[in-house]
Each structure stands twice: as structure tokens, then as C-alpha cells.
Amino acid sequence: MSATRTPEPGSPEPGSAADVVRAWDARADRYLDLFRHELDGKPFDRAALAEFAARVGPGGRIVDAGCGPCGHVAALLASHGLDVLGIDLSPRCIRLARLEQPAIDFEVMDQRLITADAFGGPIDGLVSYYSLHDQPKRLLSTTFAAWAAVIRPGGRLLVVAKAGTSDGVVDDPLGSGIRVYWAEYTEAELAAAAEGADFSVDTIAARDAYDDEIDARRIALSAVRT
Ligand SMILES: C[S@@+](CC[C@H](N)C(=O)[O-])C[C@H]1O[C@@H](n2cnc3c(N)ncnc32)[C@H](O)[C@@H]1O
């Protein structure tokens, strides 16, 4: 999976913020239909999110970065007692997430440009559940640095990502028919980016795809802000 075609004239730079909005506004409704109940069949993921919530502690203020149109990760974390804000670059994703999870707060925001002021001060944790795949891998360290800047020392980070080596424009793996940016990561890349941004990694777990998923290993990195 790599970049082989020239983008249409006038289309956003692949992997840019404008490109994320283009790609996700176009397929947010489809994604919601496909994935709104996905956590029901994913015990590994529910356990990772529950462990994150336990480590943050009840009432902790956390951000679900790249929350998508389902808002189901934000809702699960809220059910564990966390005070959650879901953020996403795609206005369509945020509109759908607000309808889907009316008890949760959602805002349009770029996870690479967040500041503590936007959250009323440093937060207790951040979850990135598949929010790193739409951007070029060269932006990985910038993204971790942005997360580190808003999480208080001792605060928690959970990153879930698909494993692999892709870093370019592909046909949408979800079958929407559009071209999208698609980056995958190794455990070593994620760990290096975390350690390079003042996080201390405590666990990196991985699982194979469940039967109904795209065939790729999933990585879950858990870290604390030093
Ligand atoms: C694969 S979806 C995952 C959505 C959700 N976390 C879930 O698991 O259902 C990736 C999401 O990340 C968002 N995203 C990608 N880059 C982002 C950025 N820089 N800032 C905020 N959201 C971003 C996309 O708009 C999209 O909604």
C-alpha cells in the first residue's frame, strides 16, 4: 500500500489537516454505520480502555483525540467515571458524535494543535484510538509532543494503532471508494515517539485482528507523562 497516483489538482496535500477533513467528512456516516457497536465484540480493547480509566482515576479530565463519528470510546471512558472531551478535525464526525452520544462533550479540534488553555488547564490523560493513521509518519513526534504539552506530569496516555509499514495514499481500506492517507506503525516507532516526548512507556500490548476486522495487528501503548 503506497502512493502511486498523483492527487487531483486543487485537492489538499495528502495527510494534511485539510485532507483529514476531506476524507472524514466524506465517510463519517459510513464509518458510524460500520463501527458504532464495534467495542461490544472487542474484549482486548475494552480492557485496555478500562485499565486506562482505572489508572487515571474517577473524575479525571481526559481527551479522546480523533474521537470519530461514533464517540463510543469517549462514552465507554465516561462510563468508567472519567470527565471526557472528544475532539476531531472532521466537523461531520463531531456533528454525528454529538447526536450519537448526547451526554458527552465533543469539539472540532486538531490533535496536533491542542493547548492546555483549550481544556481549562493541563488534563489527566489522553486516548488516541486509531487517530494516527491519517497523517504522514514524519508527523508522529510532533503529535506526541502536542499530547505531552497538554497532559500533566503523572497523567496517562493510551495509543491504539494498527501495525505495519504503510505511509502514503491508498484506496480507502474501509471500501468507501475514495483515496485516503494511510499510515501504520511499529511498536518501536510508537515507543520511540513516546519516550522522545517526555512519556515513560509502561506497557505495549498487541493482538491479532478479530475475525470481522481488517487483517492487521493492533498495538496498544500505555505511558505516563514524566
Ligand atoms: C479511524 S478514525 C477513529 C475514530 C474513533 N477513534 C474510533 O475508533 O471509532 C480516525 C479519526 O481520527 C480523526 N483525526 C485524524 N487526524 C486528526 C487530527 N490531527 N486531529 C483530530 N482528529 C484527527 C479523523 O477525523 C477520524 O475521525
mmCIF file of N, CA, C and O in Angstrom, residues 14-78:
data_model
loop_
_atom_site.group_PDB
_atom_site.id
_atom_site.type_symbol
_atom_site.label_atom_id
_atom_site.label_comp_id
_atom_site.label_asym_id
_atom_site.label_seq_id
_atom_site.Cartn_x
_atom_site.Cartn_y
_atom_site.Cartn_z
ATOM 1 N N PRO A 14 -1.909 15.484 0.623
ATOM 2 C CA PRO A 14 -2.226 14.225 1.302
ATOM 3 C C PRO A 14 -1.701 14.204 2.746
ATOM 4 O O PRO A 14 -0.552 14.533 2.996
ATOM 5 N N GLY A 15 -2.572 13.832 3.678
ATOM 6 C CA GLY A 15 -2.175 13.729 5.076
ATOM 7 C C GLY A 15 -2.222 15.044 5.835
ATOM 8 O O GLY A 15 -1.959 15.059 7.037
ATOM 9 N N SER A 16 -2.561 16.163 5.150
ATOM 10 C CA SER A 16 -2.659 17.454 5.839
ATOM 11 C C SER A 16 -3.966 17.518 6.621
ATOM 12 O O SER A 16 -4.864 16.677 6.449
ATOM 13 N N ALA A 17 -4.113 18.568 7.447
ATOM 14 C CA ALA A 17 -5.355 18.733 8.209
ATOM 15 C C ALA A 17 -6.545 18.852 7.255
ATOM 16 O O ALA A 17 -7.601 18.240 7.492
ATOM 17 N N ALA A 18 -6.370 19.600 6.181
ATOM 18 C CA ALA A 18 -7.477 19.757 5.229
ATOM 19 C C ALA A 18 -7.833 18.421 4.584
ATOM 20 O O ALA A 18 -9.003 18.151 4.273
ATOM 21 N N ASP A 19 -6.843 17.577 4.390
ATOM 22 C CA ASP A 19 -7.083 16.265 3.788
ATOM 23 C C ASP A 19 -7.839 15.353 4.761
ATOM 24 O O ASP A 19 -8.690 14.557 4.347
ATOM 25 N N VAL A 20 -7.525 15.462 6.048
ATOM 26 C CA VAL A 20 -8.262 14.679 7.051
ATOM 27 C C VAL A 20 -9.735 15.088 7.030
ATOM 28 O O VAL A 20 -10.636 14.236 7.049
ATOM 29 N N VAL A 21 -9.984 16.398 6.954
ATOM 30 C CA VAL A 21 -11.375 16.874 6.919
ATOM 31 C C VAL A 21 -12.067 16.347 5.661
ATOM 32 O O VAL A 21 -13.203 15.842 5.721
ATOM 33 N N ARG A 22 -11.395 16.456 4.509
ATOM 34 C CA ARG A 22 -11.976 15.941 3.257
ATOM 35 C C ARG A 22 -12.339 14.466 3.395
ATOM 36 O O ARG A 22 -13.474 14.060 3.112
ATOM 37 N N ALA A 23 -11.366 13.682 3.845
ATOM 38 C CA ALA A 23 -11.559 12.231 3.872
ATOM 39 C C ALA A 23 -12.616 11.816 4.901
ATOM 40 O O ALA A 23 -13.431 10.925 4.638
ATOM 41 N N TRP A 24 -12.597 12.461 6.071
ATOM 42 C CA TRP A 24 -13.507 12.009 7.135
ATOM 43 C C TRP A 24 -14.888 12.623 7.053
ATOM 44 O O TRP A 24 -15.872 11.966 7.418
ATOM 45 N N ASP A 25 -14.998 13.846 6.537
ATOM 46 C CA ASP A 25 -16.357 14.368 6.298
ATOM 47 C C ASP A 25 -17.070 13.480 5.275
ATOM 48 O O ASP A 25 -18.273 13.254 5.373
ATOM 49 N N ALA A 26 -16.298 12.945 4.314
ATOM 50 C CA ALA A 26 -16.904 12.145 3.238
ATOM 51 C C ALA A 26 -17.358 10.758 3.720
ATOM 52 O O ALA A 26 -18.295 10.194 3.172
ATOM 53 N N ARG A 27 -16.705 10.200 4.724
ATOM 54 C CA ARG A 27 -17.045 8.811 5.103
ATOM 55 C C ARG A 27 -17.477 8.645 6.550
ATOM 56 O O ARG A 27 -17.586 7.528 7.045
ATOM 57 N N ALA A 28 -17.751 9.766 7.217
ATOM 58 C CA ALA A 28 -18.149 9.687 8.623
ATOM 59 C C ALA A 28 -19.439 8.882 8.794
ATOM 60 O O ALA A 28 -19.549 8.038 9.703
ATOM 61 N N ASP A 29 -20.416 9.108 7.922
ATOM 62 C CA ASP A 29 -21.700 8.402 8.065
ATOM 63 C C ASP A 29 -21.527 6.899 7.863
ATOM 64 O O ASP A 29 -22.095 6.079 8.606
ATOM 65 N N ARG A 30 -20.698 6.551 6.865
ATOM 66 C CA ARG A 30 -20.430 5.130 6.594
ATOM 67 C C ARG A 30 -19.723 4.486 7.785
ATOM 68 O O ARG A 30 -20.052 3.371 8.203
ATOM 69 N N TYR A 31 -18.741 5.218 8.337
ATOM 70 C CA TYR A 31 -17.981 4.690 9.470
ATOM 71 C C TYR A 31 -18.898 4.462 10.674
ATOM 72 O O TYR A 31 -18.793 3.438 11.364
ATOM 73 N N LEU A 32 -19.798 5.413 10.899
ATOM 74 C CA LEU A 32 -20.739 5.264 12.016
ATOM 75 C C LEU A 32 -21.579 4.002 11.850
ATOM 76 O O LEU A 32 -21.751 3.223 12.800
ATOM 77 N N ASP A 33 -22.072 3.785 10.641
ATOM 78 C CA ASP A 33 -22.879 2.582 10.391
ATOM 79 C C ASP A 33 -22.079 1.301 10.641
ATOM 80 O O ASP A 33 -22.591 0.326 11.188
ATOM 81 N N LEU A 34 -20.806 1.330 10.244
ATOM 82 C CA LEU A 34 -19.984 0.124 10.363
ATOM 83 C C LEU A 34 -19.526 -0.143 11.794
ATOM 84 O O LEU A 34 -19.392 -1.302 12.198
ATOM 85 N N PHE A 35 -19.256 0.921 12.561
ATOM 86 C CA PHE A 35 -18.490 0.728 13.798
ATOM 87 C C PHE A 35 -19.139 1.197 15.087
ATOM 88 O O PHE A 35 -18.531 1.107 16.150
ATOM 89 N N ARG A 36 -20.378 1.644 15.038
ATOM 90 C CA ARG A 36 -20.950 2.227 16.272
ATOM 91 C C ARG A 36 -21.008 1.199 17.411
ATOM 92 O O ARG A 36 -20.940 1.571 18.576
ATOM 93 N N HIS A 37 -21.092 -0.092 17.090
ATOM 94 C CA HIS A 37 -21.168 -1.104 18.161
ATOM 95 C C HIS A 37 -19.896 -1.961 18.250
ATOM 96 O O HIS A 37 -19.912 -3.017 18.865
ATOM 97 N N GLU A 38 -18.801 -1.505 17.624
ATOM 98 C CA GLU A 38 -17.638 -2.387 17.493
ATOM 99 C C GLU A 38 -17.038 -2.809 18.832
ATOM 100 O O GLU A 38 -16.510 -3.915 18.963
ATOM 101 N N LEU A 39 -17.110 -1.941 19.848
ATOM 102 C CA LEU A 39 -16.461 -2.295 21.111
ATOM 103 C C LEU A 39 -17.146 -3.470 21.794
ATOM 104 O O LEU A 39 -16.526 -4.161 22.611
ATOM 105 N N ASP A 40 -18.407 -3.737 21.446
ATOM 106 C CA ASP A 40 -19.125 -4.861 22.064
ATOM 107 C C ASP A 40 -18.374 -6.179 21.846
ATOM 108 O O ASP A 40 -18.362 -7.044 22.721
ATOM 109 N N GLY A 41 -17.743 -6.322 20.675
ATOM 110 C CA GLY A 41 -17.071 -7.578 20.349
ATOM 111 C C GLY A 41 -15.562 -7.523 20.492
ATOM 112 O O GLY A 41 -14.865 -8.345 19.893
ATOM 113 N N LYS A 42 -15.043 -6.552 21.266
ATOM 114 C CA LYS A 42 -13.593 -6.393 21.358
ATOM 115 C C LYS A 42 -13.127 -6.331 22.811
ATOM 116 O O LYS A 42 -12.830 -5.252 23.351
ATOM 117 N N PRO A 43 -13.051 -7.496 23.454
ATOM 118 C CA PRO A 43 -12.684 -7.508 24.876
ATOM 119 C C PRO A 43 -11.292 -6.936 25.151
ATOM 120 O O PRO A 43 -11.083 -6.289 26.186
ATOM 121 N N PHE A 44 -10.338 -7.156 24.239
ATOM 122 C CA PHE A 44 -8.981 -6.616 24.442
ATOM 123 C C PHE A 44 -9.043 -5.093 24.543
ATOM 124 O O PHE A 44 -8.419 -4.482 25.419
ATOM 125 N N ASP A 45 -9.812 -4.489 23.649
ATOM 126 C CA ASP A 45 -9.896 -3.023 23.597
ATOM 127 C C ASP A 45 -10.632 -2.476 24.812
ATOM 128 O O ASP A 45 -10.210 -1.480 25.421
ATOM 129 N N ARG A 46 -11.731 -3.149 25.187
ATOM 130 C CA ARG A 46 -12.475 -2.683 26.361
ATOM 131 C C ARG A 46 -11.594 -2.780 27.608
ATOM 132 O O ARG A 46 -11.624 -1.896 28.465
ATOM 133 N N ALA A 47 -10.789 -3.835 27.683
ATOM 134 C CA ALA A 47 -9.904 -3.999 28.849
ATOM 135 C C ALA A 47 -8.833 -2.906 28.871
ATOM 136 O O ALA A 47 -8.515 -2.360 29.938
ATOM 137 N N ALA A 48 -8.265 -2.573 27.700
ATOM 138 C CA ALA A 48 -7.235 -1.528 27.648
ATOM 139 C C ALA A 48 -7.815 -0.182 28.066
ATOM 140 O O ALA A 48 -7.183 0.593 28.799
ATOM 141 N N LEU A 49 -9.037 0.091 27.604
ATOM 142 C CA LEU A 49 -9.674 1.367 27.954
ATOM 143 C C LEU A 49 -10.052 1.395 29.443
ATOM 144 O O LEU A 49 -9.903 2.426 30.104
ATOM 145 N N ALA A 50 -10.509 0.258 29.960
ATOM 146 C CA ALA A 50 -10.855 0.186 31.386
ATOM 147 C C ALA A 50 -9.610 0.370 32.251
ATOM 148 O O ALA A 50 -9.647 1.057 33.288
ATOM 149 N N GLU A 51 -8.495 -0.226 31.825
ATOM 150 C CA GLU A 51 -7.251 -0.082 32.585
ATOM 151 C C GLU A 51 -6.773 1.375 32.569
ATOM 152 O O GLU A 51 -6.316 1.911 33.581
ATOM 153 N N PHE A 52 -6.894 2.020 31.390
ATOM 154 C CA PHE A 52 -6.543 3.441 31.291
ATOM 155 C C PHE A 52 -7.393 4.246 32.281
ATOM 156 O O PHE A 52 -6.873 5.079 33.036
ATOM 157 N N ALA A 53 -8.700 3.984 32.288
ATOM 158 C CA ALA A 53 -9.606 4.730 33.166
ATOM 159 C C ALA A 53 -9.243 4.505 34.634
ATOM 160 O O ALA A 53 -9.247 5.454 35.442
ATOM 161 N N ALA A 54 -8.901 3.272 34.981
ATOM 162 C CA ALA A 54 -8.539 2.977 36.374
ATOM 163 C C ALA A 54 -7.260 3.702 36.772
ATOM 164 O O ALA A 54 -7.133 4.205 37.894
ATOM 165 N N ARG A 55 -6.309 3.774 35.831
ATOM 166 C CA ARG A 55 -5.045 4.438 36.141
ATOM 167 C C ARG A 55 -5.238 5.948 36.280
ATOM 168 O O ARG A 55 -4.571 6.593 37.083
ATOM 169 N N VAL A 56 -6.129 6.524 35.472
ATOM 170 C CA VAL A 56 -6.404 7.964 35.587
ATOM 171 C C VAL A 56 -7.139 8.248 36.886
ATOM 172 O O VAL A 56 -6.843 9.211 37.590
ATOM 173 N N GLY A 57 -8.118 7.399 37.197
ATOM 174 C CA GLY A 57 -8.889 7.564 38.427
ATOM 175 C C GLY A 57 -10.182 8.318 38.196
ATOM 176 O O GLY A 57 -10.291 9.120 37.266
ATOM 177 N N PRO A 58 -11.175 8.063 39.058
ATOM 178 C CA PRO A 58 -12.503 8.657 38.893
ATOM 179 C C PRO A 58 -12.439 10.179 38.837
ATOM 180 O O PRO A 58 -11.695 10.801 39.590
ATOM 181 N N GLY A 59 -13.211 10.747 37.927
ATOM 182 C CA GLY A 59 -13.270 12.203 37.804
ATOM 183 C C GLY A 59 -12.154 12.812 36.989
ATOM 184 O O GLY A 59 -12.153 14.028 36.753
ATOM 185 N N GLY A 60 -11.194 11.998 36.568
ATOM 186 C CA GLY A 60 -10.083 12.512 35.780
ATOM 187 C C GLY A 60 -10.565 13.162 34.493
ATOM 188 O O GLY A 60 -11.486 12.669 33.854
ATOM 189 N N ARG A 61 -9.907 14.281 34.130
ATOM 190 C CA ARG A 61 -10.282 15.010 32.909
ATOM 191 C C ARG A 61 -9.419 14.508 31.755
ATOM 192 O O ARG A 61 -8.201 14.648 31.788
ATOM 193 N N ILE A 62 -10.075 13.921 30.777
ATOM 194 C CA ILE A 62 -9.292 13.335 29.684
ATOM 195 C C ILE A 62 -9.875 13.725 28.322
ATOM 196 O O ILE A 62 -11.030 14.119 28.216
ATOM 197 N N VAL A 63 -9.029 13.589 27.310
ATOM 198 C CA VAL A 63 -9.425 13.887 25.935
ATOM 199 C C VAL A 63 -9.365 12.609 25.105
ATOM 200 O O VAL A 63 -8.396 11.844 25.202
ATOM 201 N N ASP A 64 -10.433 12.363 24.332
ATOM 202 C CA ASP A 64 -10.447 11.293 23.316
ATOM 203 C C ASP A 64 -10.094 11.967 21.995
ATOM 204 O O ASP A 64 -10.926 12.626 21.380
ATOM 205 N N ALA A 65 -8.812 11.835 21.583
ATOM 206 C CA ALA A 65 -8.298 12.565 20.416
ATOM 207 C C ALA A 65 -8.580 11.775 19.141
ATOM 208 O O ALA A 65 -8.158 10.628 19.016
ATOM 209 N N GLY A 66 -9.285 12.398 18.197
ATOM 210 C CA GLY A 66 -9.705 11.693 16.991
ATOM 211 C C GLY A 66 -10.861 10.767 17.334
ATOM 212 O O GLY A 66 -10.852 9.579 17.013
ATOM 213 N N CYS A 67 -11.873 11.345 17.973
ATOM 214 C CA CYS A 67 -12.972 10.536 18.542
ATOM 215 C C CYS A 67 -13.858 9.921 17.478
ATOM 216 O O CYS A 67 -14.556 8.937 17.747
ATOM 217 N N GLY A 68 -13.866 10.492 16.270
ATOM 218 C CA GLY A 68 -14.677 9.919 15.195
ATOM 219 C C GLY A 68 -16.162 10.146 15.389
ATOM 220 O O GLY A 68 -16.599 10.793 16.348
ATOM 221 N N PRO A 69 -16.964 9.591 14.476
ATOM 222 C CA PRO A 69 -18.403 9.850 14.488
ATOM 223 C C PRO A 69 -19.190 9.032 15.510
ATOM 224 O O PRO A 69 -20.324 9.386 15.832
ATOM 225 N N CYS A 70 -18.623 7.947 16.019
ATOM 226 C CA CYS A 70 -19.363 7.087 16.950
ATOM 227 C C CYS A 70 -19.309 7.628 18.380
ATOM 228 O O CYS A 70 -20.267 7.467 19.145
ATOM 229 N N GLY A 71 -18.166 8.207 18.755
ATOM 230 C CA GLY A 71 -17.998 8.674 20.128
ATOM 231 C C GLY A 71 -18.079 7.548 21.144
ATOM 232 O O GLY A 71 -18.277 7.766 22.339
ATOM 233 N N HIS A 72 -17.903 6.299 20.675
ATOM 234 C CA HIS A 72 -18.098 5.157 21.579
ATOM 235 C C HIS A 72 -16.950 4.988 22.558
ATOM 236 O O HIS A 72 -17.158 4.524 23.694
ATOM 237 N N VAL A 73 -15.739 5.386 22.165
ATOM 238 C CA VAL A 73 -14.607 5.316 23.099
ATOM 239 C C VAL A 73 -14.815 6.350 24.213
ATOM 240 O O VAL A 73 -14.654 6.049 25.404
ATOM 241 N N ALA A 74 -15.198 7.557 23.810
ATOM 242 C CA ALA A 74 -15.476 8.601 24.809
ATOM 243 C C ALA A 74 -16.574 8.139 25.765
ATOM 244 O O ALA A 74 -16.474 8.318 26.986
ATOM 245 N N ALA A 75 -17.623 7.535 25.219
ATOM 246 C CA ALA A 75 -18.739 7.093 26.056
ATOM 247 C C ALA A 75 -18.309 5.983 27.011
ATOM 248 O O ALA A 75 -18.703 5.971 28.187
ATOM 249 N N LEU A 76 -17.490 5.057 26.534
ATOM 250 C CA LEU A 76 -17.018 3.978 27.403
ATOM 251 C C LEU A 76 -16.177 4.545 28.553
ATOM 252 O O LEU A 76 -16.324 4.142 29.713
ATOM 253 N N LEU A 77 -15.301 5.486 28.212
ATOM 254 C CA LEU A 77 -14.458 6.086 29.256
ATOM 255 C C LEU A 77 -15.310 6.867 30.254
ATOM 256 O O LEU A 77 -15.048 6.827 31.464
ATOM 257 N N ALA A 78 -16.330 7.547 29.771
ATOM 258 C CA ALA A 78 -17.230 8.266 30.678
ATOM 259 C C ALA A 78 -17.959 7.284 31.597
ATOM 260 O O ALA A 78 -18.182 7.569 32.777
#
